[in-house]
């Protein structure tokens, strides 16, 4: 069975950094798209970063230049390095995976496999 487990969330001041990790199992790592999707209270889910099966990263405009997605195939883990964090980045962050086309890497509605989420709070 596919299993995704996030870690690394927490509280940070504006301008700070966090790195989220997502450990994956149950499928051939690297053969699927993996995405980071966030949801703030009362808001719709937003795909903020994804990496496709060719290892190409994709970013939402809201985080481009501040967030970096990467993967370590030896550890079956995807990371989201978040720099220059803003209060509007506050949300629950979920890792998701599925066999998707590259163009759907940020499409949260396309993913069928999700982790439990990790909270990120940016506040002074």
PDB file of C-alpha atoms in Angstrom:
ATOM      1  CA  UNK A   1       0.000   0.000   0.000  1.00  0.00           C
ATOM      2  CA  UNK A   2       1.126   3.535  -0.742  1.00  0.00           C
ATOM      3  CA  UNK A   3       2.170   5.427   2.370  1.00  0.00           C
ATOM      4  CA  UNK A   4       3.271   9.039   2.640  1.00  0.00           C
ATOM      5  CA  UNK A   5       4.464  10.620   5.857  1.00  0.00           C
ATOM      6  CA  UNK A   6       5.283  14.286   6.244  1.00  0.00           C
ATOM      7  CA  UNK A   7       7.492  15.882   8.860  1.00  0.00           C
ATOM      8  CA  UNK A   8       9.236  19.177   9.491  1.00  0.00           C
ATOM      9  CA  UNK A   9       6.387  21.591  10.066  1.00  0.00           C
ATOM     10  CA  UNK A  10       6.368  24.117  12.880  1.00  0.00           C
ATOM     11  CA  UNK A  11       6.190  27.769  13.777  1.00  0.00           C
ATOM     12  CA  UNK A  12       8.512  30.379  12.356  1.00  0.00           C
ATOM     13  CA  UNK A  13       8.719  34.143  12.146  1.00  0.00           C
ATOM     14  CA  UNK A  14       8.173  35.973   8.864  1.00  0.00           C
ATOM     15  CA  UNK A  15      11.288  35.783   6.746  1.00  0.00           C
ATOM     16  CA  UNK A  16      12.287  32.481   8.287  1.00  0.00           C
ATOM     17  CA  UNK A  17      12.775  29.064   6.732  1.00  0.00           C
ATOM     18  CA  UNK A  18      11.490  25.532   7.178  1.00  0.00           C
ATOM     19  CA  UNK A  19      12.134  22.271   5.382  1.00  0.00           C
ATOM     20  CA  UNK A  20       9.385  19.738   5.027  1.00  0.00           C
ATOM     21  CA  UNK A  21      10.063  16.086   4.313  1.00  0.00           C
ATOM     22  CA  UNK A  22       7.822  13.416   2.845  1.00  0.00           C
ATOM     23  CA  UNK A  23       8.885   9.806   3.144  1.00  0.00           C
ATOM     24  CA  UNK A  24       7.186   7.606   0.542  1.00  0.00           C
ATOM     25  CA  UNK A  25       6.680   3.869   0.265  1.00  0.00           C
ATOM     26  CA  UNK A  26       4.527   1.371  -1.609  1.00  0.00           C
ATOM     27  CA  UNK A  27       5.403   2.357  -5.164  1.00  0.00           C
ATOM     28  CA  UNK A  28       8.454   2.856  -7.354  1.00  0.00           C
ATOM     29  CA  UNK A  29       9.801   6.135  -6.080  1.00  0.00           C
ATOM     30  CA  UNK A  30      10.489   8.627  -8.829  1.00  0.00           C
ATOM     31  CA  UNK A  31       8.061   7.064 -11.282  1.00  0.00           C
ATOM     32  CA  UNK A  32       5.128   9.139 -10.079  1.00  0.00           C
ATOM     33  CA  UNK A  33       4.502  12.829  -9.632  1.00  0.00           C
ATOM     34  CA  UNK A  34       4.794  14.070  -6.088  1.00  0.00           C
ATOM     35  CA  UNK A  35       3.301  17.306  -4.921  1.00  0.00           C
ATOM     36  CA  UNK A  36       3.055  19.579  -1.938  1.00  0.00           C
ATOM     37  CA  UNK A  37      -0.439  20.912  -1.426  1.00  0.00           C
ATOM     38  CA  UNK A  38      -1.474  23.342   1.288  1.00  0.00           C
ATOM     39  CA  UNK A  39      -4.765  24.321   2.805  1.00  0.00           C
ATOM     40  CA  UNK A  40      -5.363  27.275   5.072  1.00  0.00           C
ATOM     41  CA  UNK A  41      -8.506  27.495   7.229  1.00  0.00           C
ATOM     42  CA  UNK A  42     -11.480  28.508   5.121  1.00  0.00           C
ATOM     43  CA  UNK A  43      -9.455  28.389   1.930  1.00  0.00           C
ATOM     44  CA  UNK A  44      -9.303  25.981  -0.977  1.00  0.00           C
ATOM     45  CA  UNK A  45      -6.404  23.610  -1.352  1.00  0.00           C
ATOM     46  CA  UNK A  46      -3.507  24.956  -3.388  1.00  0.00           C
ATOM     47  CA  UNK A  47      -0.794  22.949  -5.091  1.00  0.00           C
ATOM     48  CA  UNK A  48       2.374  24.894  -4.344  1.00  0.00           C
ATOM     49  CA  UNK A  49       5.123  22.615  -5.646  1.00  0.00           C
ATOM     50  CA  UNK A  50       5.407  19.381  -7.550  1.00  0.00           C
ATOM     51  CA  UNK A  51       8.052  17.203  -9.100  1.00  0.00           C
ATOM     52  CA  UNK A  52       7.253  15.019 -12.068  1.00  0.00           C
ATOM     53  CA  UNK A  53       8.582  11.620 -13.076  1.00  0.00           C
ATOM     54  CA  UNK A  54      11.384  13.278 -15.034  1.00  0.00           C
ATOM     55  CA  UNK A  55      12.487  15.112 -11.912  1.00  0.00           C
ATOM     56  CA  UNK A  56      11.320  18.477 -13.246  1.00  0.00           C
ATOM     57  CA  UNK A  57      10.047  20.825 -10.543  1.00  0.00           C
ATOM     58  CA  UNK A  58       6.871  22.857 -10.873  1.00  0.00           C
ATOM     59  CA  UNK A  59       5.859  25.797  -8.695  1.00  0.00           C
ATOM     60  CA  UNK A  60       2.850  27.948  -8.061  1.00  0.00           C
ATOM     61  CA  UNK A  61       3.393  31.640  -8.703  1.00  0.00           C
ATOM     62  CA  UNK A  62       2.759  32.352  -5.033  1.00  0.00           C
ATOM     63  CA  UNK A  63       5.905  30.468  -3.962  1.00  0.00           C
ATOM     64  CA  UNK A  64       8.201  30.558  -6.984  1.00  0.00           C
ATOM     65  CA  UNK A  65      11.612  31.850  -6.012  1.00  0.00           C
ATOM     66  CA  UNK A  66      11.032  31.104  -2.329  1.00  0.00           C
ATOM     67  CA  UNK A  67      10.245  27.378  -2.221  1.00  0.00           C
ATOM     68  CA  UNK A  68      12.323  24.557  -3.649  1.00  0.00           C
ATOM     69  CA  UNK A  69      11.176  20.982  -4.132  1.00  0.00           C
ATOM     70  CA  UNK A  70      13.749  18.217  -4.344  1.00  0.00           C
ATOM     71  CA  UNK A  71      13.985  14.470  -3.947  1.00  0.00           C
ATOM     72  CA  UNK A  72      16.415  11.905  -2.627  1.00  0.00           C
ATOM     73  CA  UNK A  73      15.859   8.592  -4.369  1.00  0.00           C
ATOM     74  CA  UNK A  74      18.126   6.756  -1.948  1.00  0.00           C
ATOM     75  CA  UNK A  75      15.811   7.749   0.895  1.00  0.00           C
ATOM     76  CA  UNK A  76      12.520   7.702  -1.047  1.00  0.00           C
ATOM     77  CA  UNK A  77      11.951  11.191   0.271  1.00  0.00           C
ATOM     78  CA  UNK A  78      10.775  14.457  -1.217  1.00  0.00           C
ATOM     79  CA  UNK A  79      11.627  17.765   0.416  1.00  0.00           C
ATOM     80  CA  UNK A  80      10.146  21.220   0.337  1.00  0.00           C
ATOM     81  CA  UNK A  81      12.596  23.924   1.347  1.00  0.00           C
ATOM     82  CA  UNK A  82      10.631  27.035   2.236  1.00  0.00           C
ATOM     83  CA  UNK A  83      12.505  30.312   2.521  1.00  0.00           C
ATOM     84  CA  UNK A  84      11.375  33.909   3.046  1.00  0.00           C
ATOM     85  CA  UNK A  85       8.206  32.651   4.651  1.00  0.00           C
ATOM     86  CA  UNK A  86       5.230  34.968   4.876  1.00  0.00           C
ATOM     87  CA  UNK A  87       2.185  34.899   7.155  1.00  0.00           C
ATOM     88  CA  UNK A  88       0.091  33.935   4.134  1.00  0.00           C
ATOM     89  CA  UNK A  89       2.101  30.713   3.876  1.00  0.00           C
ATOM     90  CA  UNK A  90       0.445  29.543   7.081  1.00  0.00           C
ATOM     91  CA  UNK A  91      -1.435  26.344   6.299  1.00  0.00           C
ATOM     92  CA  UNK A  92      -1.539  22.602   6.654  1.00  0.00           C
ATOM     93  CA  UNK A  93       0.888  21.173   4.141  1.00  0.00           C
ATOM     94  CA  UNK A  94       0.226  17.802   2.574  1.00  0.00           C
ATOM     95  CA  UNK A  95       2.410  15.564   0.502  1.00  0.00           C
ATOM     96  CA  UNK A  96       0.652  13.727  -2.321  1.00  0.00           C
ATOM     97  CA  UNK A  97       1.659  11.230  -4.976  1.00  0.00           C
ATOM     98  CA  UNK A  98       0.148   9.618  -8.048  1.00  0.00           C
ATOM     99  CA  UNK A  99       0.852   8.511 -11.591  1.00  0.00           C
ATOM    100  CA  UNK A 100       0.187  11.834 -13.312  1.00  0.00           C
ATOM    101  CA  UNK A 101       1.256  13.763 -16.347  1.00  0.00           C
ATOM    102  CA  UNK A 102       3.770  16.500 -15.765  1.00  0.00           C
ATOM    103  CA  UNK A 103       1.174  19.158 -16.488  1.00  0.00           C
ATOM    104  CA  UNK A 104      -0.868  17.908 -13.504  1.00  0.00           C
ATOM    105  CA  UNK A 105       1.960  18.077 -10.970  1.00  0.00           C
ATOM    106  CA  UNK A 106       0.264  21.010  -9.177  1.00  0.00           C
ATOM    107  CA  UNK A 107      -3.295  19.767  -9.640  1.00  0.00           C
ATOM    108  CA  UNK A 108      -4.398  18.756  -6.162  1.00  0.00           C
ATOM    109  CA  UNK A 109      -7.610  17.251  -7.527  1.00  0.00           C
ATOM    110  CA  UNK A 110      -5.623  14.680  -9.509  1.00  0.00           C
ATOM    111  CA  UNK A 111      -3.759  13.113  -6.591  1.00  0.00           C
ATOM    112  CA  UNK A 112      -5.235  10.027  -4.942  1.00  0.00           C
ATOM    113  CA  UNK A 113      -2.568   9.324  -2.327  1.00  0.00           C
ATOM    114  CA  UNK A 114      -2.009  11.764   0.522  1.00  0.00           C
ATOM    115  CA  UNK A 115      -0.090  12.052   3.736  1.00  0.00           C
ATOM    116  CA  UNK A 116      -1.620  13.157   7.008  1.00  0.00           C
ATOM    117  CA  UNK A 117      -0.280  16.701   6.747  1.00  0.00           C
ATOM    118  CA  UNK A 118       2.055  18.895   8.763  1.00  0.00           C
ATOM    119  CA  UNK A 119       1.201  22.353  10.080  1.00  0.00           C
ATOM    120  CA  UNK A 120       3.240  25.402   9.104  1.00  0.00           C
ATOM    121  CA  UNK A 121       2.590  28.624  11.009  1.00  0.00           C
ATOM    122  CA  UNK A 122       4.288  31.887  10.085  1.00  0.00           C
ATOM    123  CA  UNK A 123       3.718  34.569  12.661  1.00  0.00           C
ATOM    124  CA  UNK A 124       5.563  37.236  14.566  1.00  0.00           C
TER     125      UNK A 124
END
